[in-house]
Coordinates of N, CA, C and O in Angstrom, one line a residue:
M74 N -130.2 -29.8 -57.5 CA -130.0 -28.7 -59.0 C -129.0 -29.8 -59.4 O -128.1 -30.5 -59.1
K75 N -129.3 -29.9 -60.8 CA -128.5 -30.4 -61.8 C -127.9 -29.8 -62.8 O -128.6 -28.8 -63.5
I76 N -126.4 -30.4 -62.9 CA -125.9 -29.4 -64.0 C -125.0 -30.0 -64.8 O -124.6 -31.3 -63.9
K77 N -125.0 -30.5 -66.1 CA -124.1 -30.5 -66.6 C -123.0 -29.4 -67.4 O -122.9 -28.2 -67.5
I78 N -121.5 -30.1 -67.4 CA -120.5 -29.4 -67.3 C -119.1 -30.2 -68.1 O -119.3 -31.5 -68.0
D79 N -119.2 -29.4 -68.6 CA -117.6 -30.5 -69.8 C -116.2 -30.6 -68.7 O -116.1 -29.6 -67.8
S80 N -116.1 -31.9 -68.3 CA -115.1 -31.9 -67.3 C -113.8 -31.3 -67.6 O -112.8 -31.1 -66.6
D81 N -113.4 -31.2 -68.7 CA -112.3 -30.7 -69.2 C -112.1 -28.9 -69.1 O -111.2 -28.8 -68.2
V82 N -112.7 -28.1 -68.8 CA -113.0 -26.8 -68.4 C -113.5 -26.9 -67.3 O -112.1 -25.9 -66.5
L83 N -113.5 -27.3 -66.4 CA -113.6 -27.8 -65.0 C -112.6 -28.0 -64.3 O -111.9 -27.0 -63.5
A84 N -112.0 -28.8 -65.0 CA -110.8 -29.4 -64.3 C -109.6 -28.5 -64.7 O -108.8 -28.0 -63.6
N85 N -109.7 -28.0 -65.7 CA -108.8 -26.3 -66.1 C -109.1 -25.3 -65.2 O -108.1 -24.8 -64.5
S86 N -110.4 -25.0 -64.8 CA -110.2 -24.0 -64.0 C -110.3 -24.3 -62.2 O -109.3 -23.5 -61.6
I87 N -110.2 -25.5 -62.2 CA -109.8 -26.0 -61.3 C -107.9 -26.0 -60.3 O -107.4 -25.7 -59.9
K88 N -107.2 -26.4 -61.9 CA -105.8 -26.8 -61.6 C -105.3 -24.9 -61.5 O -104.6 -24.8 -61.2
S89 N -106.4 -24.2 -62.2 CA -105.6 -22.9 -62.2 C -105.9 -21.8 -60.7 O -105.0 -21.3 -60.6
L90 N -107.0 -22.4 -59.9 CA -107.0 -21.7 -59.0 C -105.9 -22.3 -58.2 O -105.4 -21.8 -57.4
Q91 N -105.3 -23.4 -58.1 CA -104.3 -24.4 -57.3 C -103.2 -23.5 -57.4 O -102.4 -23.5 -56.4
R92 N -102.8 -23.4 -59.0 CA -101.7 -22.5 -59.2 C -101.5 -21.2 -58.7 O -100.5 -20.9 -58.1
L93 N -102.7 -20.6 -58.9 CA -102.6 -19.1 -58.8 C -102.8 -18.5 -56.9 O -102.3 -17.9 -57.0
V94 N -103.6 -19.6 -56.5 CA -103.5 -19.0 -55.0 C -103.3 -20.4 -54.0 O -103.5 -20.2 -52.7
Q95 N -103.0 -21.6 -54.5 CA -102.6 -22.7 -53.8 C -103.8 -23.3 -53.0 O -103.5 -23.5 -52.2
A96 N -104.8 -23.1 -53.7 CA -106.5 -23.8 -53.2 C -105.9 -25.4 -52.9 O -105.9 -26.0 -54.0
S97 N -106.2 -25.9 -51.7 CA -106.7 -27.1 -51.8 C -107.9 -27.7 -51.2 O -108.2 -28.5 -52.0
T98 N -108.5 -26.7 -51.5 CA -109.8 -26.6 -51.0 C -110.9 -25.2 -52.3 O -110.4 -24.3 -52.2
V99 N -111.9 -26.1 -53.0 CA -112.7 -25.4 -53.6 C -113.8 -25.0 -53.6 O -114.5 -26.3 -53.0
S100 N -114.5 -24.3 -53.3 CA -115.8 -23.7 -52.9 C -116.5 -23.9 -54.6 O -116.4 -22.8 -55.3
V101 N -117.6 -24.4 -55.0 CA -118.7 -24.1 -55.6 C -119.7 -23.6 -55.3 O -120.5 -23.7 -54.5
E102 N -120.5 -22.7 -56.0 CA -121.8 -22.0 -56.0 C -122.6 -21.9 -57.0 O -122.0 -20.9 -57.9
V103 N -123.7 -22.2 -57.2 CA -124.3 -22.0 -58.6 C -125.6 -21.0 -57.8 O -126.2 -21.1 -57.4
K104 N -126.0 -19.9 -58.7 CA -126.8 -18.8 -58.3 C -127.0 -17.9 -59.9 O -125.9 -17.7 -60.3
K105 N -128.3 -17.6 -59.9 CA -128.4 -16.8 -61.2 C -128.2 -17.4 -62.5 O -127.4 -16.2 -63.0
G106 N -128.1 -18.6 -62.6 CA -127.5 -19.0 -63.8 C -126.0 -19.2 -64.0 O -125.5 -19.6 -64.9
Q107 N -125.3 -19.0 -63.1 CA -123.6 -18.8 -63.1 C -122.9 -20.3 -62.1 O -123.8 -20.4 -61.2
F108 N -122.0 -20.7 -62.5 CA -121.4 -21.5 -61.8 C -120.0 -21.1 -61.5 O -119.2 -20.6 -62.7
N109 N -120.2 -20.3 -60.5 CA -118.5 -20.1 -59.9 C -117.9 -21.1 -59.3 O -118.7 -21.6 -58.0
V110 N -116.5 -21.3 -59.4 CA -115.6 -21.9 -58.6 C -114.8 -20.7 -58.2 O -113.9 -20.3 -58.7
T111 N -114.7 -20.9 -56.7 CA -113.7 -20.2 -55.6 C -112.3 -20.7 -55.0 O -112.7 -21.8 -54.6
G112 N -111.5 -20.6 -55.0 CA -110.2 -21.2 -54.6 C -109.8 -20.3 -53.8 O -109.8 -19.0 -53.8
T113 N -109.6 -20.4 -52.3 CA -108.8 -19.8 -51.2 C -107.9 -20.2 -50.9 O -107.4 -21.2 -50.5
G114 N -106.6 -19.4 -50.2 CA -105.2 -19.8 -50.0 C -104.2 -18.6 -49.7 O -103.9 -17.6 -50.6
N115 N -103.6 -18.9 -48.6 CA -102.5 -17.9 -48.0 C -102.8 -16.2 -48.2 O -102.0 -15.5 -48.9
G116 N -104.1 -15.9 -48.0 CA -104.7 -14.6 -47.7 C -105.1 -14.1 -49.1 O -105.5 -13.0 -49.6
N117 N -104.9 -14.9 -50.3 CA -105.5 -14.6 -51.6 C -106.6 -15.4 -51.8 O -107.1 -16.5 -51.5
S118 N -107.5 -14.9 -53.1 CA -108.7 -15.7 -53.4 C -109.1 -15.4 -54.8 O -108.7 -14.8 -55.1
C119 N -109.3 -16.3 -55.2 CA -110.1 -16.1 -56.8 C -111.2 -16.8 -57.3 O -111.5 -18.1 -56.7
L120 N -111.9 -16.2 -57.8 CA -113.3 -16.8 -58.3 C -113.3 -16.6 -60.3 O -113.0 -15.9 -60.4
M121 N -113.7 -17.9 -60.4 CA -113.7 -18.2 -61.8 C -115.4 -19.1 -62.1 O -115.7 -19.7 -61.6
T122 N -115.5 -18.2 -63.4 CA -116.7 -18.3 -63.9 C -116.9 -19.6 -64.6 O -116.1 -19.2 -65.4
V123 N -117.5 -20.7 -64.5 CA -117.1 -22.0 -65.9 C -119.0 -21.7 -66.3 O -119.7 -21.9 -66.0
P124 N -118.6 -22.0 -67.7 CA -119.8 -22.1 -68.6 C -120.4 -23.5 -68.1 O -119.6 -24.7 -68.2
C125 N -121.5 -23.7 -68.5 CA -122.4 -25.3 -68.0 C -123.7 -25.2 -68.5 O -124.3 -24.0 -68.9
T126 N -124.3 -26.1 -68.2 CA -125.8 -26.3 -68.5 C -126.9 -26.3 -67.3 O -126.4 -27.4 -66.9
I127 N -127.5 -25.6 -67.1 CA -128.2 -25.8 -65.7 C -129.3 -26.5 -65.9 O -130.3 -25.9 -66.8
E128 N -129.9 -27.6 -65.4 CA -130.9 -28.3 -65.4 C -132.3 -28.0 -65.0 O -132.8 -28.0 -65.3
D129 N -131.8 -28.3 -63.8 CA -132.8 -28.3 -62.6 C -132.4 -27.0 -61.6 O -131.5 -26.9 -61.1
K130 N -133.4 -25.8 -61.9 CA -133.0 -24.4 -61.3 C -133.6 -24.4 -60.0 O -135.2 -24.6 -60.2
K131 N -133.1 -24.5 -58.7 CA -134.1 -24.4 -57.7 C -133.2 -23.5 -57.1 O -132.6 -23.9 -55.9
G132 N -133.5 -22.4 -57.1 CA -132.6 -21.1 -56.3 C -131.5 -21.1 -56.7 O -130.3 -21.2 -57.5
T133 N -130.5 -21.1 -55.6 CA -129.1 -21.6 -55.3 C -128.7 -22.6 -54.6 O -129.1 -23.3 -54.2
A134 N -127.3 -23.1 -54.9 CA -126.8 -24.6 -54.5 C -125.1 -24.2 -54.3 O -124.4 -23.2 -55.1
S135 N -124.8 -24.6 -53.4 CA -123.1 -24.4 -52.9 C -122.9 -25.6 -52.4 O -123.5 -26.3 -51.5
F136 N -121.5 -26.1 -52.4 CA -120.7 -27.0 -51.7 C -118.9 -26.3 -51.6 O -118.9 -25.9 -52.6
S137 N -118.8 -27.3 -50.8 CA -117.0 -26.9 -50.5 C -116.2 -28.3 -50.8 O -116.7 -29.6 -50.1
I138 N -115.7 -28.6 -51.5 CA -114.9 -29.9 -51.7 C -113.2 -29.9 -51.7 O -112.9 -29.0 -52.1
D139 N -112.7 -30.5 -51.4 CA -111.0 -31.1 -51.7 C -110.8 -31.0 -53.1 O -111.4 -31.5 -53.9
A140 N -109.7 -29.8 -53.5 CA -109.2 -29.8 -55.1 C -109.3 -31.3 -55.8 O -109.4 -31.5 -56.9
N141 N -108.3 -31.9 -55.3 CA -107.8 -33.2 -55.4 C -108.8 -34.0 -55.9 O -108.9 -35.0 -56.6
V142 N -109.6 -34.2 -54.6 CA -110.8 -35.4 -54.7 C -111.8 -35.1 -56.1 O -112.0 -35.9 -56.6
L143 N -112.5 -33.9 -56.2 CA -112.9 -33.3 -56.9 C -112.4 -33.7 -58.5 O -113.1 -33.8 -59.7
L144 N -111.2 -33.2 -58.9 CA -110.4 -33.6 -60.0 C -110.4 -34.9 -60.1 O -110.4 -35.5 -61.8
G145 N -109.8 -36.0 -59.0 CA -109.9 -37.5 -59.2 C -111.4 -38.2 -59.9 O -111.8 -38.3 -60.5
A146 N -112.6 -37.1 -59.2 CA -113.8 -37.5 -59.7 C -114.4 -37.0 -61.0 O -114.9 -38.1 -61.9
I147 N -114.3 -36.1 -61.8 CA -114.0 -35.8 -63.2 C -113.3 -36.5 -64.1 O -113.4 -35.7 -65.4
N148 N -111.6 -36.7 -63.7 CA -110.7 -37.2 -64.3 C -111.3 -38.2 -65.8 O -111.8 -39.0 -65.1
K149 N -110.6 -37.4 -66.8 CA -110.9 -38.5 -67.9 C -112.3 -38.8 -68.1 O -113.0 -40.0 -68.7
R150 N -113.5 -37.8 -68.2 CA -114.4 -38.3 -68.3 C -114.8 -36.7 -69.4 O -114.5 -35.5 -69.0
K151 N -115.6 -37.3 -70.3 CA -116.0 -35.8 -71.3 C -116.6 -34.7 -70.6 O -116.6 -33.7 -70.6
E152 N -118.2 -35.3 -70.4 CA -119.2 -34.5 -69.8 C -119.8 -35.2 -68.5 O -120.0 -36.3 -68.3
V153 N -119.8 -33.9 -67.6 CA -120.2 -34.7 -66.2 C -121.4 -33.8 -66.2 O -121.6 -33.2 -66.1
E154 N -122.3 -34.9 -65.1 CA -123.9 -34.2 -64.4 C -123.5 -34.4 -62.7 O -123.1 -35.2 -62.4
L155 N -123.7 -32.8 -62.4 CA -123.7 -32.7 -60.8 C -124.9 -32.6 -60.1 O -125.6 -31.8 -60.7
T156 N -124.8 -33.4 -59.2 CA -126.1 -33.2 -58.7 C -126.6 -32.8 -57.3 O -125.9 -33.5 -56.4
I157 N -126.8 -31.5 -56.8 CA -126.3 -30.7 -55.7 C -127.6 -31.1 -55.1 O -128.7 -30.4 -55.5
S158 N -127.7 -31.3 -53.9 CA -128.5 -31.4 -52.7 C -127.9 -31.0 -51.6 O -126.9 -30.4 -51.2
D159 N -128.7 -30.7 -50.4 CA -128.4 -30.4 -49.2 C -127.5 -31.3 -48.4 O -126.4 -30.7 -47.5
A160 N -127.3 -32.1 -48.8 CA -126.2 -33.4 -47.8 C -125.5 -33.7 -48.7 O -124.6 -34.7 -48.1
A161 N -125.3 -33.7 -49.8 CA -124.3 -34.9 -50.7 C -124.3 -33.9 -52.5 O -124.8 -33.2 -52.3
V162 N -123.4 -34.2 -52.9 CA -122.8 -33.7 -54.4 C -123.0 -35.5 -55.2 O -121.8 -35.7 -54.8
V163 N -123.3 -35.6 -55.9 CA -123.2 -36.8 -56.9 C -122.7 -36.3 -58.4 O -123.3 -35.5 -58.7
V164 N -121.5 -37.2 -58.6 CA -120.8 -36.8 -59.9 C -121.4 -38.5 -60.6 O -121.2 -39.6 -60.3
K165 N -122.1 -37.6 -61.8 CA -122.2 -39.1 -62.9 C -121.6 -38.6 -64.1 O -121.3 -37.6 -64.6
A166 N -121.3 -39.7 -65.1 CA -121.0 -39.7 -66.3 C -120.7 -41.1 -66.7 O -120.2 -41.9 -66.5
Q167 N -121.4 -41.0 -67.7 CA -121.7 -42.1 -68.6 C -121.8 -43.5 -67.1 O -123.4 -43.6 -67.2
R168 N -121.5 -44.2 -67.5 CA -121.2 -45.4 -66.5 C -121.0 -45.3 -65.2 O -120.5 -46.1 -64.4
Y169 N -120.5 -44.1 -64.5 CA -119.7 -43.7 -63.4 C -120.9 -42.8 -62.9 O -121.0 -42.0 -63.0
E170 N -120.7 -43.4 -61.4 CA -121.5 -42.5 -60.3 C -120.8 -42.7 -59.1 O -120.1 -43.2 -58.3

């Protein structure tokens, strides 16, 4: 599944989850045309729906990742493309992969 998303919007959502529920790990789920980011921590959880463009729709896709790792990968990039497969998540932006 390929998704194009504004990195600033995604980064702000992740940072909000870190502040709200002290989430160190975030879960991303793409289904029914929605890009949902969920953070869980200390018995609390929060789900945010982030606007994006889904280019390759193949049912649902999901992954979990350390919030700081994902923030580092999308930091200072305008628009990123996430390719989600069964075994990996690839982040691309202009000359970065």
